[in-house]
Coordinates of N, CA and C in Angstrom, one line a residue:
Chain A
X1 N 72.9 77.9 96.5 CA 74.2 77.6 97.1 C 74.7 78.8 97.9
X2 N 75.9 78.3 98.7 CA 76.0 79.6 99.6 C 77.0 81.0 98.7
X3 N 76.8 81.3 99.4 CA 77.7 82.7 98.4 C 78.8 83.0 98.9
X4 N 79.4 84.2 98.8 CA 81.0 84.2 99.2 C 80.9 84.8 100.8
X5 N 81.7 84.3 101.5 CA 81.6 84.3 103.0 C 82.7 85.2 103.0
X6 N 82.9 86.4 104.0 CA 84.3 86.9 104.5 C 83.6 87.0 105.9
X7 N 84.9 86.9 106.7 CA 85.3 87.3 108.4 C 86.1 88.0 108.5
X8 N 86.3 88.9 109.5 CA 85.0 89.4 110.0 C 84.2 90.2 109.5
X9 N 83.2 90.6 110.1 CA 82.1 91.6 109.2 C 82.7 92.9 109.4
X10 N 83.0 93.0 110.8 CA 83.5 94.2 111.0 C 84.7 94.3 112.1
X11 N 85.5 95.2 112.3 CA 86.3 95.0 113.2 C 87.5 96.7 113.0
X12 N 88.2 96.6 114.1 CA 88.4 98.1 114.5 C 89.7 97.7 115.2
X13 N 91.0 98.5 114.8 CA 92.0 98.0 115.4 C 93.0 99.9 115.1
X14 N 94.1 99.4 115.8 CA 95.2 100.9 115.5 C 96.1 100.9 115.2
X15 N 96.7 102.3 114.7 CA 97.5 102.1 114.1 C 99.0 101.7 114.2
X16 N 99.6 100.8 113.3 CA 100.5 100.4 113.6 C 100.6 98.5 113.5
X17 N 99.0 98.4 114.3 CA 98.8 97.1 114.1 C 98.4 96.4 113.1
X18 N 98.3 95.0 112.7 CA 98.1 93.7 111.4 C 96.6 93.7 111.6
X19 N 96.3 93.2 110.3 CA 95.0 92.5 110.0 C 94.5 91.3 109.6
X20 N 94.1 90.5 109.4 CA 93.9 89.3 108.5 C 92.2 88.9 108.3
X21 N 92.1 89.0 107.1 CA 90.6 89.1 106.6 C 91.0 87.9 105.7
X22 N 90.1 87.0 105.6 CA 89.4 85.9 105.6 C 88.5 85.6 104.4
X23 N 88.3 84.8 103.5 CA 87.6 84.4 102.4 C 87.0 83.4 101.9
X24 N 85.6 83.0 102.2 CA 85.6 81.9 101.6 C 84.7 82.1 100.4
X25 N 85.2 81.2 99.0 CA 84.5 81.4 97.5 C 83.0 81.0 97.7
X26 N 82.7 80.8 96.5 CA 81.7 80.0 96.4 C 81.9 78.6 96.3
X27 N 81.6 77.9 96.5 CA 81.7 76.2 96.5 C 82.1 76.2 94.4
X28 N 83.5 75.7 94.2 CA 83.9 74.9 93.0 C 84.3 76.0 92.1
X29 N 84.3 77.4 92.9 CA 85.1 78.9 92.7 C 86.7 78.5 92.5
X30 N 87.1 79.2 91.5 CA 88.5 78.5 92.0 C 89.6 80.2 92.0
X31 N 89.0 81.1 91.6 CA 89.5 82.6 91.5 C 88.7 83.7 92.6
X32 N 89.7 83.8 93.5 CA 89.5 85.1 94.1 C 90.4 86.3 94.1
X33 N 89.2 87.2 94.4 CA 89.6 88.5 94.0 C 89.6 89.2 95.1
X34 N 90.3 90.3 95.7 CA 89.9 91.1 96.9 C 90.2 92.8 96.3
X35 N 89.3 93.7 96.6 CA 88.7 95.1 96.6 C 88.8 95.8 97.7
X36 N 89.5 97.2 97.7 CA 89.5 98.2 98.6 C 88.4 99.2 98.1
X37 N 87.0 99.3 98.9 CA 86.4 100.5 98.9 C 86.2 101.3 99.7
X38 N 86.6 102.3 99.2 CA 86.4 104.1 100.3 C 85.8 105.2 99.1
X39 N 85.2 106.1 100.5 CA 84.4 107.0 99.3 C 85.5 107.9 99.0
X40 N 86.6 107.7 99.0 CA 87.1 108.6 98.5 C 88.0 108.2 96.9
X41 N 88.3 106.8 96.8 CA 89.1 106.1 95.9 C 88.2 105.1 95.3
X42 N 87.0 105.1 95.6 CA 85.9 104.3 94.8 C 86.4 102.4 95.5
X43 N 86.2 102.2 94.3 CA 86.6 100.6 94.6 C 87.8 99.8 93.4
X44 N 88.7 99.9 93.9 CA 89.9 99.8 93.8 C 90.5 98.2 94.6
X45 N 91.3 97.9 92.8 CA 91.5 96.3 92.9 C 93.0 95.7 93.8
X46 N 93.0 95.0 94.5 CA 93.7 94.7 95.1 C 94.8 93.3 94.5
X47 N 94.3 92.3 95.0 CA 95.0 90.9 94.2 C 94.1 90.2 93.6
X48 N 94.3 89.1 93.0 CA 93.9 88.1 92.2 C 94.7 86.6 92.7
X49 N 93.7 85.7 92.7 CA 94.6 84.5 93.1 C 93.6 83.7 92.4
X50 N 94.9 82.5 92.0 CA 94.2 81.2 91.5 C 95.0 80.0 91.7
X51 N 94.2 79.1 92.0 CA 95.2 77.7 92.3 C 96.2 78.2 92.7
X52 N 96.0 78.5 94.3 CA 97.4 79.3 95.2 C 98.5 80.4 94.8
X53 N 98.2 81.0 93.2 CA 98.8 82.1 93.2 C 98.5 83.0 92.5
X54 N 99.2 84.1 93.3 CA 98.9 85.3 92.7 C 99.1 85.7 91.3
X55 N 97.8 85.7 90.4 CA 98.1 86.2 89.4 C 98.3 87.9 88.7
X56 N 97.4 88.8 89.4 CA 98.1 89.8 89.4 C 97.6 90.6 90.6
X57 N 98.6 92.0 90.5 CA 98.3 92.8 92.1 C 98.2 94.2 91.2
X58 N 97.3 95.1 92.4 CA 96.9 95.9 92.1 C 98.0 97.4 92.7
X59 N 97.7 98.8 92.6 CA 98.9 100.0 92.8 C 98.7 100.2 94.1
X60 N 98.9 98.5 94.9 CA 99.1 99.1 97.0 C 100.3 98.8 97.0
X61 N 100.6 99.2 98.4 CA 102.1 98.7 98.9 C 102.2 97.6 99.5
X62 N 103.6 97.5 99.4 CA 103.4 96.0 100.0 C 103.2 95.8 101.4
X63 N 102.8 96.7 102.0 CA 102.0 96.2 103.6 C 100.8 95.1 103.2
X64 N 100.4 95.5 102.2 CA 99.0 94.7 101.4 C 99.6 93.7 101.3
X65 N 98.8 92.3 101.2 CA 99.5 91.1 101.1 C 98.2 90.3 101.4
X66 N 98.1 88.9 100.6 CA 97.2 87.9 100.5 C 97.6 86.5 100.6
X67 N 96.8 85.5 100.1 CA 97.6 84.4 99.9 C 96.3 83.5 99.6
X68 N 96.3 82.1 99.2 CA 95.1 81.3 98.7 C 95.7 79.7 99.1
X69 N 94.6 79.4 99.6 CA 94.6 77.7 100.0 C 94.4 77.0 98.9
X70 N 94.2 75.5 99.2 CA 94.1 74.9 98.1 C 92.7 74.2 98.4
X71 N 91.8 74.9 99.3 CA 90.7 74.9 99.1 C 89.8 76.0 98.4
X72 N 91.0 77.0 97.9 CA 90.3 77.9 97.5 C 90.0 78.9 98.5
X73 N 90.0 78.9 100.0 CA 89.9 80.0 100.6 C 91.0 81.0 100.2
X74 N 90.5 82.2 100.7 CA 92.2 82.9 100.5 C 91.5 84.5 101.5
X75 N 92.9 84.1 102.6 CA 93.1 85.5 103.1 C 93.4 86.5 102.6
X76 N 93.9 87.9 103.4 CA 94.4 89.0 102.9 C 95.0 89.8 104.5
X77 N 95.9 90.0 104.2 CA 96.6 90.9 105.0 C 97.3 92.1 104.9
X78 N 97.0 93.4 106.1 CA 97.5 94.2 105.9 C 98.0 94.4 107.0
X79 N 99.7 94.7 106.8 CA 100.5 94.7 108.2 C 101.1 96.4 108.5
X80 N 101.0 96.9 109.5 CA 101.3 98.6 110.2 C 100.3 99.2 109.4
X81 N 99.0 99.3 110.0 CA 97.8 99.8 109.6 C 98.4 101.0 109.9
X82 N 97.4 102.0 108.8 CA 97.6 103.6 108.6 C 95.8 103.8 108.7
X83 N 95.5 105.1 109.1 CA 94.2 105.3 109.2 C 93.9 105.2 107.8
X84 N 94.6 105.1 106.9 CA 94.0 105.5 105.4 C 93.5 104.2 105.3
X85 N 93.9 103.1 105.8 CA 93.2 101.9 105.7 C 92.2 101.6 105.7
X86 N 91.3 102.4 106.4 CA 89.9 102.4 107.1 C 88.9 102.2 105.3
X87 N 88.4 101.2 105.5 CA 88.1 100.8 104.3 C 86.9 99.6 104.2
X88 N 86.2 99.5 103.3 CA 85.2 98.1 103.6 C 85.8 97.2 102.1
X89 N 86.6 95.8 103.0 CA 87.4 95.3 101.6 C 86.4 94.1 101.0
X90 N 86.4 93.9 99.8 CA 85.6 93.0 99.4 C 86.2 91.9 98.3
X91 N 85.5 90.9 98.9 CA 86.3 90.0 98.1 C 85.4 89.1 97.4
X92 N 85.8 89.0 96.4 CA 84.8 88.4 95.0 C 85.4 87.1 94.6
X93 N 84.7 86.1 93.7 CA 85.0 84.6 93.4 C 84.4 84.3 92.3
X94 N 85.1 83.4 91.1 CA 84.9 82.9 90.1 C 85.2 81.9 89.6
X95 N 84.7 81.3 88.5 CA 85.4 79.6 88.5 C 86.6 80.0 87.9
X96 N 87.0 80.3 87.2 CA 86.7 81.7 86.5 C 86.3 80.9 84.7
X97 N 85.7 81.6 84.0 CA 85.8 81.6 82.9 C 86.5 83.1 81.7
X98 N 87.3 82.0 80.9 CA 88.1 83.1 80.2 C 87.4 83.6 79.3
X99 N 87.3 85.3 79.1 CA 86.7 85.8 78.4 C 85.2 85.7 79.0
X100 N 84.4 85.7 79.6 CA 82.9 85.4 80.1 C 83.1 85.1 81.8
X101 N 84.1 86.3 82.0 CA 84.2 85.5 83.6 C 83.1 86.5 84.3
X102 N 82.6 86.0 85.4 CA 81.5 87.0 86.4 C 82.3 87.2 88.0
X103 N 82.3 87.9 88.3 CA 82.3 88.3 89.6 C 81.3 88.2 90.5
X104 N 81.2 87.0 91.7 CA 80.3 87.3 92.9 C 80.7 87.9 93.7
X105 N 80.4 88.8 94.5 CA 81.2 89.4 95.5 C 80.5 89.1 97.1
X106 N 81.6 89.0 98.2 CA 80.6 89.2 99.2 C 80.4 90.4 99.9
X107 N 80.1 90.2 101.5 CA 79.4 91.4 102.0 C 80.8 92.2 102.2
X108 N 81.6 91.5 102.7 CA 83.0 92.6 102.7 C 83.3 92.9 104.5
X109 N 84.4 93.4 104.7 CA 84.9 93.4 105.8 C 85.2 95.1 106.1
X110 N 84.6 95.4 107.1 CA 84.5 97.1 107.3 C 85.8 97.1 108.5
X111 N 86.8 97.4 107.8 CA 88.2 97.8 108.5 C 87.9 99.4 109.2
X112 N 87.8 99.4 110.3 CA 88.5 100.8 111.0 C 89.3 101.0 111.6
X113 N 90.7 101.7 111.1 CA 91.7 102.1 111.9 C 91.6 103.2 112.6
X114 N 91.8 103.1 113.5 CA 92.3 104.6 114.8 C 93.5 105.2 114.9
Chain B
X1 N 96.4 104.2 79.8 CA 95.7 103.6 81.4 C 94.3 103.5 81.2
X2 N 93.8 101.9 81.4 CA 92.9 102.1 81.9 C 91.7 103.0 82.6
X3 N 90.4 103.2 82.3 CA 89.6 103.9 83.0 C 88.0 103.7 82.7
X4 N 87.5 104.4 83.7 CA 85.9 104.1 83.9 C 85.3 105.7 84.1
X5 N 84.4 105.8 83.0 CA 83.9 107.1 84.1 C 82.5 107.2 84.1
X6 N 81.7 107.5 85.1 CA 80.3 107.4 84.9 C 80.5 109.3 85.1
X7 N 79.2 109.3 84.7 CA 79.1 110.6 84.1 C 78.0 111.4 85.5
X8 N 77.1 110.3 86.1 CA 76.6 111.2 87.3 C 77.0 110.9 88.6
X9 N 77.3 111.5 89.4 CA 77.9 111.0 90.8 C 76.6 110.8 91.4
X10 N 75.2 111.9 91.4 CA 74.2 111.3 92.1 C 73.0 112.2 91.4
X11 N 72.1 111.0 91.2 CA 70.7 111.5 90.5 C 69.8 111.2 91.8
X12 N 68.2 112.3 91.4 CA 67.6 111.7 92.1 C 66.5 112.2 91.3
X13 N 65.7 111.7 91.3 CA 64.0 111.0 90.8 C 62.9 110.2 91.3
X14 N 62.0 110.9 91.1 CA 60.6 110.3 91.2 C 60.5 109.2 90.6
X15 N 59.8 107.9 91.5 CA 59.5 106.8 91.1 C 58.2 107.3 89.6
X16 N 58.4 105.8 88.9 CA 57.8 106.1 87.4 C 58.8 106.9 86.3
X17 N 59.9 107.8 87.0 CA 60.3 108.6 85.9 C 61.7 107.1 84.9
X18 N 61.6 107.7 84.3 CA 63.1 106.8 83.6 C 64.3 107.3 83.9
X19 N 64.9 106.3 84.0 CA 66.4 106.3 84.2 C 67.5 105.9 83.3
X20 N 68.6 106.8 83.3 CA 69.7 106.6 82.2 C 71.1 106.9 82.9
X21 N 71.8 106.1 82.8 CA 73.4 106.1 83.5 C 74.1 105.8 82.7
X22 N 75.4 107.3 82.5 CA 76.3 107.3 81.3 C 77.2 106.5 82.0
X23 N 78.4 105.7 80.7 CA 79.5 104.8 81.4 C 80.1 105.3 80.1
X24 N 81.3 105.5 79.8 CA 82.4 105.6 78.9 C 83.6 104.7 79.7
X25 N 84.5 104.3 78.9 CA 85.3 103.7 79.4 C 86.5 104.0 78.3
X26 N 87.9 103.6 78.7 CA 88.9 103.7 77.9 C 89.9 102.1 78.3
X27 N 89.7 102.1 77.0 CA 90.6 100.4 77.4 C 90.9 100.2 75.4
X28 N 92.7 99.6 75.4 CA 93.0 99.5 74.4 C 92.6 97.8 74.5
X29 N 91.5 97.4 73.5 CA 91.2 96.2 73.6 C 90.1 95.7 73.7
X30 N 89.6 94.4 73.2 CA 88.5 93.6 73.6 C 88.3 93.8 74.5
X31 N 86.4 94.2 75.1 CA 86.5 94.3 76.8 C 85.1 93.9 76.9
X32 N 85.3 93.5 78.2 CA 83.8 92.6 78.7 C 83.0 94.0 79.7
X33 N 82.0 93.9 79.9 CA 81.6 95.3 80.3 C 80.2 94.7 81.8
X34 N 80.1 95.3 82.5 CA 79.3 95.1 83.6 C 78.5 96.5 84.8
X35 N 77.4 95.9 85.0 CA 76.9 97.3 86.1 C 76.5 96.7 87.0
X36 N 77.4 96.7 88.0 CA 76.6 96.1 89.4 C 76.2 97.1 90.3
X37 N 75.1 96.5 91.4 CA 74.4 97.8 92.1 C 74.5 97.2 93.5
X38 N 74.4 98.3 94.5 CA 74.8 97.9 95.7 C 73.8 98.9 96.5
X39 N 72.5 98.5 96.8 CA 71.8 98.6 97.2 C 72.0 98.6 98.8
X40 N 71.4 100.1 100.0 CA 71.9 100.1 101.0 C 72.0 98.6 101.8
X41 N 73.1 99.0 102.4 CA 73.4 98.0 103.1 C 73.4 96.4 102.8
X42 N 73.4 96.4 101.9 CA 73.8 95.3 101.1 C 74.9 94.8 100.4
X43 N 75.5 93.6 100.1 CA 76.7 93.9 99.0 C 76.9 93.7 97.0
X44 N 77.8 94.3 96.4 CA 77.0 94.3 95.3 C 76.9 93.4 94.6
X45 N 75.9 93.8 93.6 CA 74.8 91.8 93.2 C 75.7 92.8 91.6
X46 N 75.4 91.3 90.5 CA 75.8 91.8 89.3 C 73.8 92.2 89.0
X47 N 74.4 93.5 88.0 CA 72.8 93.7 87.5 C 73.1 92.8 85.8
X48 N 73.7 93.3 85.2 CA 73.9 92.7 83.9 C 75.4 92.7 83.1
X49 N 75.9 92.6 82.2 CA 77.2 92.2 81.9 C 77.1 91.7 79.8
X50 N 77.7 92.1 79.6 CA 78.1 92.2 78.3 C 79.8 91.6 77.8
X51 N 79.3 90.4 77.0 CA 80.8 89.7 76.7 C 80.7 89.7 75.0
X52 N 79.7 89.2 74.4 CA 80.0 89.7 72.9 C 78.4 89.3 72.4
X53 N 77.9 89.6 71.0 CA 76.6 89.9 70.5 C 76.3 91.0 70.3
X54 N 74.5 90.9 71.1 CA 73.9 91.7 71.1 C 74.3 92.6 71.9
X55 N 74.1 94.0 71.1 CA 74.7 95.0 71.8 C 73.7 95.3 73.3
X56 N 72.9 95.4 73.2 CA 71.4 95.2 74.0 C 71.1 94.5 74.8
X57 N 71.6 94.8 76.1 CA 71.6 93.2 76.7 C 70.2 93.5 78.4
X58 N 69.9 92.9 78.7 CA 68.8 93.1 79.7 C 69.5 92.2 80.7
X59 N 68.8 92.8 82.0 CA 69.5 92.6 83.6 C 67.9 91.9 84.1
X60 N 68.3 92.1 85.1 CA 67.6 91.8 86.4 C 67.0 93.0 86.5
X61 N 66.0 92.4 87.0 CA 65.2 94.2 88.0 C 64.9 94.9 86.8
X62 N 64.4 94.6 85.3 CA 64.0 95.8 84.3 C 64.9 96.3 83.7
X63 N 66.3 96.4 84.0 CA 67.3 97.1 83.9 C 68.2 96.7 82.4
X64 N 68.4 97.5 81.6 CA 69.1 97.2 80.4 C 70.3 97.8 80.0
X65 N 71.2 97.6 78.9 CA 72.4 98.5 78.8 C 72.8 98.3 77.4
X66 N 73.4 99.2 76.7 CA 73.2 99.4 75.0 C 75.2 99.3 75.0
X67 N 75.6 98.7 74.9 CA 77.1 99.2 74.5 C 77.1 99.2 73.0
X68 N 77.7 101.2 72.8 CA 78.0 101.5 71.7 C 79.7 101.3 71.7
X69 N 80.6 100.5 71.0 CA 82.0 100.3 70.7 C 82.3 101.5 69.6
X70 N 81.6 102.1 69.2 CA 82.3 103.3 68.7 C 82.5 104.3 69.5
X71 N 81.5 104.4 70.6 CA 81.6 105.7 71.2 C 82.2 105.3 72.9
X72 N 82.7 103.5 73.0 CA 83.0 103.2 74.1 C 82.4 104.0 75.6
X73 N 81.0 103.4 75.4 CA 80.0 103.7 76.5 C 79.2 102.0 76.4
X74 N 78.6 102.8 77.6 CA 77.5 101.4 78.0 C 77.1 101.9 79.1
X75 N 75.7 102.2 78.5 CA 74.8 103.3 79.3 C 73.8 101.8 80.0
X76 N 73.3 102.7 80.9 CA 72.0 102.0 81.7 C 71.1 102.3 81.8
X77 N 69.9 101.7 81.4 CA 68.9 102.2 81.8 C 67.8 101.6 82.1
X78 N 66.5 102.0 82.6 CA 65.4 101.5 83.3 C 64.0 102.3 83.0
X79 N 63.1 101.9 81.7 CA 62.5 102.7 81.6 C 61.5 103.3 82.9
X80 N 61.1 102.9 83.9 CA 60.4 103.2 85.1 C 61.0 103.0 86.1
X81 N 61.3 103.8 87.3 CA 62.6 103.2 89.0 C 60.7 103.1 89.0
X82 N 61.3 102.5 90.3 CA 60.5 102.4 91.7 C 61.4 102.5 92.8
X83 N 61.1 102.7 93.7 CA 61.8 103.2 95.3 C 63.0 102.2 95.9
X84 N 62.6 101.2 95.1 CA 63.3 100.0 95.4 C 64.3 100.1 94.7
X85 N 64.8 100.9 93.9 CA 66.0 100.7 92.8 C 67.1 102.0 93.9
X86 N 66.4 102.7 94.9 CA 67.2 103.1 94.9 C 68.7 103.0 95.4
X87 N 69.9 103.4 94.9 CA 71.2 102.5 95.4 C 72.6 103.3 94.5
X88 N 73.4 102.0 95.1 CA 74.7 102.7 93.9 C 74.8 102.0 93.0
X89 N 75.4 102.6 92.3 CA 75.4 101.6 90.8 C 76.7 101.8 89.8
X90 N 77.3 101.2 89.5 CA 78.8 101.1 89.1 C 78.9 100.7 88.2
X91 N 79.5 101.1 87.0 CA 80.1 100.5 86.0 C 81.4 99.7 85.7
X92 N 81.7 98.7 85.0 CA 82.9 97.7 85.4 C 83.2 97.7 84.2
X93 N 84.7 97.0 83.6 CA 84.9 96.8 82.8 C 86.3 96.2 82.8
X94 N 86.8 94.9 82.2 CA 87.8 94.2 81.8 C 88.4 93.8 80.5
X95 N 88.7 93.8 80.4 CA 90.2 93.0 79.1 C 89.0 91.1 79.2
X96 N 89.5 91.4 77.8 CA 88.6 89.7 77.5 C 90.0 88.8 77.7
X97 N 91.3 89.9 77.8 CA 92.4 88.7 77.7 C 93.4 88.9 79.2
X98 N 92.5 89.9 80.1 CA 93.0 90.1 81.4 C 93.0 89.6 82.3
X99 N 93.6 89.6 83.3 CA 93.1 89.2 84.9 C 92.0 88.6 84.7
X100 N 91.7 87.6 85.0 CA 89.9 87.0 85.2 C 89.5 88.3 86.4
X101 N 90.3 88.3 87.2 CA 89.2 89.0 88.6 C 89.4 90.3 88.5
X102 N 90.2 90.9 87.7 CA 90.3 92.2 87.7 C 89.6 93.5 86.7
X103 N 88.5 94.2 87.5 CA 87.8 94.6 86.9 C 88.9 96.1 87.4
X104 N 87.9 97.0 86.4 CA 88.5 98.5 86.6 C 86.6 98.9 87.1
X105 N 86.8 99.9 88.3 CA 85.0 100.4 88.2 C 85.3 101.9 88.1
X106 N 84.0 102.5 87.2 CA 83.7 103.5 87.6 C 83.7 104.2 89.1
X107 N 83.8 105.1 89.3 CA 83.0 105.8 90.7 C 81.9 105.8 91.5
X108 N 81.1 105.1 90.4 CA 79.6 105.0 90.9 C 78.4 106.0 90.8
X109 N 77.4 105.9 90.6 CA 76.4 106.6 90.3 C 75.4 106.4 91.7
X110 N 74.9 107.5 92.9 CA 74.3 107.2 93.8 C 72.9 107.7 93.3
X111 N 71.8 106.7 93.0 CA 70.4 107.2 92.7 C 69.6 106.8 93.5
X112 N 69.2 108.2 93.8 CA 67.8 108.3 95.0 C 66.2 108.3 94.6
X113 N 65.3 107.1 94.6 CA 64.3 107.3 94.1 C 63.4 108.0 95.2
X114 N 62.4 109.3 94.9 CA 62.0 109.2 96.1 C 60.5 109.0 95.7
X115 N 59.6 108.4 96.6 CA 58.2 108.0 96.1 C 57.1 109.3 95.5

């Protein structure tokens, strides 16, 4: 089956300006997750969504911002990009199961701010 | 607070030799435990994962991991790399009664096999 899809793969914008990164689970996923990695802060958790809402958020500010369909896709937004943004974000999918839940992740989206 | 810490930032080794990756972790709580690897330019695959039993649990790719709960580790290991293993490799770990998606990771372990 297909695995977890994000758009864009890559993309390059400045600062000041929005983003919106894109998610699709796995087919009958019903939890996504989205990840900030840099080699400087490792990989570091962002939101959590289920059946359209946010179940918990991770220590960003609120420029960070997500949201989830009720197909289960679920975006992510970051609005007045800072170079520190520059980041490859990944976003992962589960049915979820409690206690025995797995993480797929996909290829991720390589944010570069200028 | 939560935390992850792997104990090598980066090994490197000769294919055939064995391999061992420290993971300690600090979590007040039942915790589910995981090492995924992220192989260049790729994104990361789970290698193996630990929810309750055997302490001993076997991955993919040869790869195994012992979680000791007294000494809250959960080492990795691979009695022989091949060139192909080589990559990053992360330790994970959750609350059995947390976030479903929220893992805490280590830093990562970068290991270089060279032929």
């Amino acid at each position: 089956k297909a695995g977890v899809t994000q758009t864009p793969r890559y993309l390059i914008k400045t600062r000041g300006q929005q983003v919106t990164l894109s998610c699709s689970p796995i087919s009958g996923h019903r939890s996504v997750s989205w990840y900030q990695q840099t080699p400087g802060q490792g990989l570091q958790f962002l939101f959590e969504y289920f059946s359209e809402t946010q179940r918990n958020k991770g220590n960003f500010p609120g420029r960070f911002s997500g949201r989830q369909f009720s197909n289960s896709r679920s975006e992510m937004n970051v609005s007045t990009l800072e170079l520190g943004d520059s980041a490859l974000y990944l976003c992962a999918s589960s049915l979820p199961l409690l206690g025995a839940n797995v993480l797929t992740f996909g290829a991720g989206s390589r944010l570069t701010v200028l | 607070a939560q935390s992850v810490s792997q104990h090598n930032h980066h090994v490197i080794l000769s294919e055939a030799a064995s391999l061992e990756l420290g993971c300690n972790y600090s979590y007040g709580g039942t915790v589910n435990l995981f090492w995924y690897v992220q192989y260049p330019g790729q994104h990361l695959q789970l290698l193996l994962k630990y929810f309750s039993g055997d302490p001993l649990v076997k991955g993919i790719k040869g790869f195994e991991a012992e979680f000791i709960k007294s000494k809250f580790s959960f080492n990795l290991r691979k009695p022989s790399v091949q060139w192909s293993d080589t990559a990053e490799y992360f330790c994970a770990v959750t609350g059995t009664t947390d976030s479903w998606g929220k893992l805490q990771f280590g830093a990562g372990t970068q290991v270089v096999v060279t032929p």
